[in-house]
Short mmCIF file of C-alpha atoms in Angstrom, two decimals:
data_model
loop_
_atom_site.label_atom_id
_atom_site.label_comp_id
_atom_site.label_asym_id
_atom_site.label_seq_id
_atom_site.Cartn_x
_atom_site.Cartn_y
_atom_site.Cartn_z
CA UNK A 81 15.95 30.91 -68.98
CA UNK A 82 15.96 29.28 -72.47
CA UNK A 83 16.56 25.51 -72.50
CA UNK A 84 17.61 23.93 -75.76
CA UNK A 85 16.58 20.27 -75.82
CA UNK A 86 18.91 18.29 -78.13
CA UNK A 87 18.11 14.94 -79.69
CA UNK A 88 19.61 13.25 -82.76
CA UNK A 89 16.08 12.25 -83.75
CA UNK A 90 13.53 14.70 -85.03
CA UNK A 91 10.53 14.80 -82.55
CA UNK A 92 8.07 15.31 -85.21
CA UNK A 93 9.03 11.84 -86.53
CA UNK A 94 9.65 9.83 -83.14
CA UNK A 95 11.40 6.56 -83.49
CA UNK A 96 11.04 5.34 -80.02
CA UNK A 97 9.62 5.91 -76.49
CA UNK A 98 12.55 8.30 -75.65
CA UNK A 99 11.19 10.88 -78.05
CA UNK A 100 7.66 10.70 -76.59
CA UNK A 101 9.01 11.03 -72.94
CA UNK A 102 11.10 14.05 -74.08
CA UNK A 103 7.97 15.71 -75.62
CA UNK A 104 6.15 15.20 -72.50
CA UNK A 105 8.95 16.92 -70.46
CA UNK A 106 8.97 19.81 -73.05
CA UNK A 107 5.19 20.23 -72.74
CA UNK A 108 5.44 20.14 -68.94
CA UNK A 109 8.18 22.69 -68.68
CA UNK A 110 6.39 25.07 -71.30
CA UNK A 111 3.14 24.61 -69.21
CA UNK A 112 4.96 26.19 -66.13
CA UNK A 113 6.45 29.14 -68.29
CA UNK A 114 9.81 27.76 -69.13
CA UNK A 115 11.13 28.71 -72.69
CA UNK A 116 12.23 25.48 -74.36
CA UNK A 117 13.39 25.10 -77.80
CA UNK A 118 14.08 21.71 -79.51
CA UNK A 119 17.02 20.90 -81.78
CA UNK A 120 17.55 17.93 -83.94
CA UNK A 121 19.85 17.82 -87.15
CA UNK A 122 16.94 16.61 -89.10
CA UNK A 123 18.67 14.18 -91.30
CA UNK A 124 16.57 12.97 -94.27
CA UNK A 125 17.37 9.30 -93.55
CA UNK A 126 15.77 9.76 -90.00
CA UNK A 127 12.42 8.28 -90.75
CA UNK A 128 9.90 6.34 -88.52
CA UNK A 129 10.63 2.76 -88.37
CA UNK A 130 13.91 2.98 -90.33
CA UNK A 131 16.99 1.92 -88.39
CA UNK A 132 20.30 3.81 -89.18
CA UNK A 133 23.52 2.20 -88.46
CA UNK A 134 25.27 3.52 -85.25
CA UNK A 135 28.16 4.50 -87.67
CA UNK A 136 25.99 7.16 -89.13
CA UNK A 137 25.99 8.95 -85.87
CA UNK A 138 29.17 7.59 -84.26
CA UNK A 139 31.93 9.59 -86.25
CA UNK A 140 33.91 12.68 -85.94
CA UNK A 141 32.08 14.53 -88.82
CA UNK A 142 28.72 14.04 -86.98
CA UNK A 143 30.07 15.26 -83.64
CA UNK A 144 31.61 18.42 -85.34
CA UNK A 145 28.59 19.15 -87.53
CA UNK A 146 26.23 18.71 -84.59
CA UNK A 147 28.57 21.05 -82.25
CA UNK A 148 28.46 23.65 -85.08
CA UNK A 149 24.59 23.45 -85.49
CA UNK A 150 23.91 23.68 -81.71
CA UNK A 151 26.34 26.43 -81.21
CA UNK A 152 24.17 28.50 -83.70
CA UNK A 153 21.31 28.33 -81.42
CA UNK A 154 20.51 31.00 -78.64
CA UNK A 155 20.00 29.30 -75.24
CA UNK A 156 21.13 29.42 -71.62
CA UNK A 157 21.24 25.59 -70.96
CA UNK A 158 21.67 22.56 -73.30
CA UNK A 159 19.65 19.45 -72.15
CA UNK A 160 20.84 16.41 -74.21
CA UNK A 161 18.45 13.49 -74.66
CA UNK A 162 20.49 11.40 -77.15
CA UNK A 163 23.63 9.36 -76.77
CA UNK A 164 24.97 9.94 -80.35
CA UNK A 165 24.55 13.76 -80.23
CA UNK A 166 26.05 13.94 -76.83
CA UNK A 167 29.66 14.65 -77.95
CA UNK A 168 28.49 17.62 -80.24
CA UNK A 169 26.35 18.97 -77.56
CA UNK A 170 29.19 18.89 -74.97
CA UNK A 171 31.50 20.49 -77.51
CA UNK A 172 29.00 23.26 -78.06
CA UNK A 173 28.46 23.90 -74.57
CA UNK A 174 32.18 24.05 -73.75
CA UNK A 175 32.72 26.48 -76.79
CA UNK A 176 29.93 28.68 -75.69
CA UNK A 177 30.40 28.32 -71.91
CA UNK A 178 26.91 26.99 -71.42
CA UNK A 179 25.94 24.23 -68.93
CA UNK A 180 24.94 20.91 -70.32
CA UNK A 181 22.46 18.49 -68.75
CA UNK A 182 22.32 14.96 -69.99
CA UNK A 183 19.16 12.59 -69.64
CA UNK A 184 20.02 8.97 -70.91
CA UNK A 185 16.77 7.46 -72.26
CA UNK A 186 18.07 4.60 -74.26
CA UNK A 187 20.53 2.11 -73.05
CA UNK A 188 20.46 -0.19 -76.06
CA UNK A 189 24.06 0.48 -77.07
CA UNK A 190 25.44 1.25 -73.59
#
C-alpha cells in the first residue's frame, strides 16, 4: 500500500512540532516496510519562522489547486496532517475514490 502524507507545510522546512511528529510517523512506517510519500504544495513564502495569514490557505483557489496537485500523485490512501490543506485532500480523495485519514496536530485556529 502506498500512503500519501499531505501537509500544507514543506517538511524539509518545518514550522512547528506538527511537522516533526509527522516525520517521525513517516520514518516509523517506512521502517516497517510501508511505502510512504510526502506531498506539500511547496509555496515559496512557506519559510521557517515566517507566519502566513490564514487567508493565504483558507480560500477556494488554494483548495482547488491543492486538490489538483494531490490528485496527480499515485497512492492508495491519503493521510492529511494539516487543517488548511484538508478540503483539497478530501476533494482529491473523492475524485479518485481513495480513502482519506486525518490527523489533527494543530488546534490553534480550531
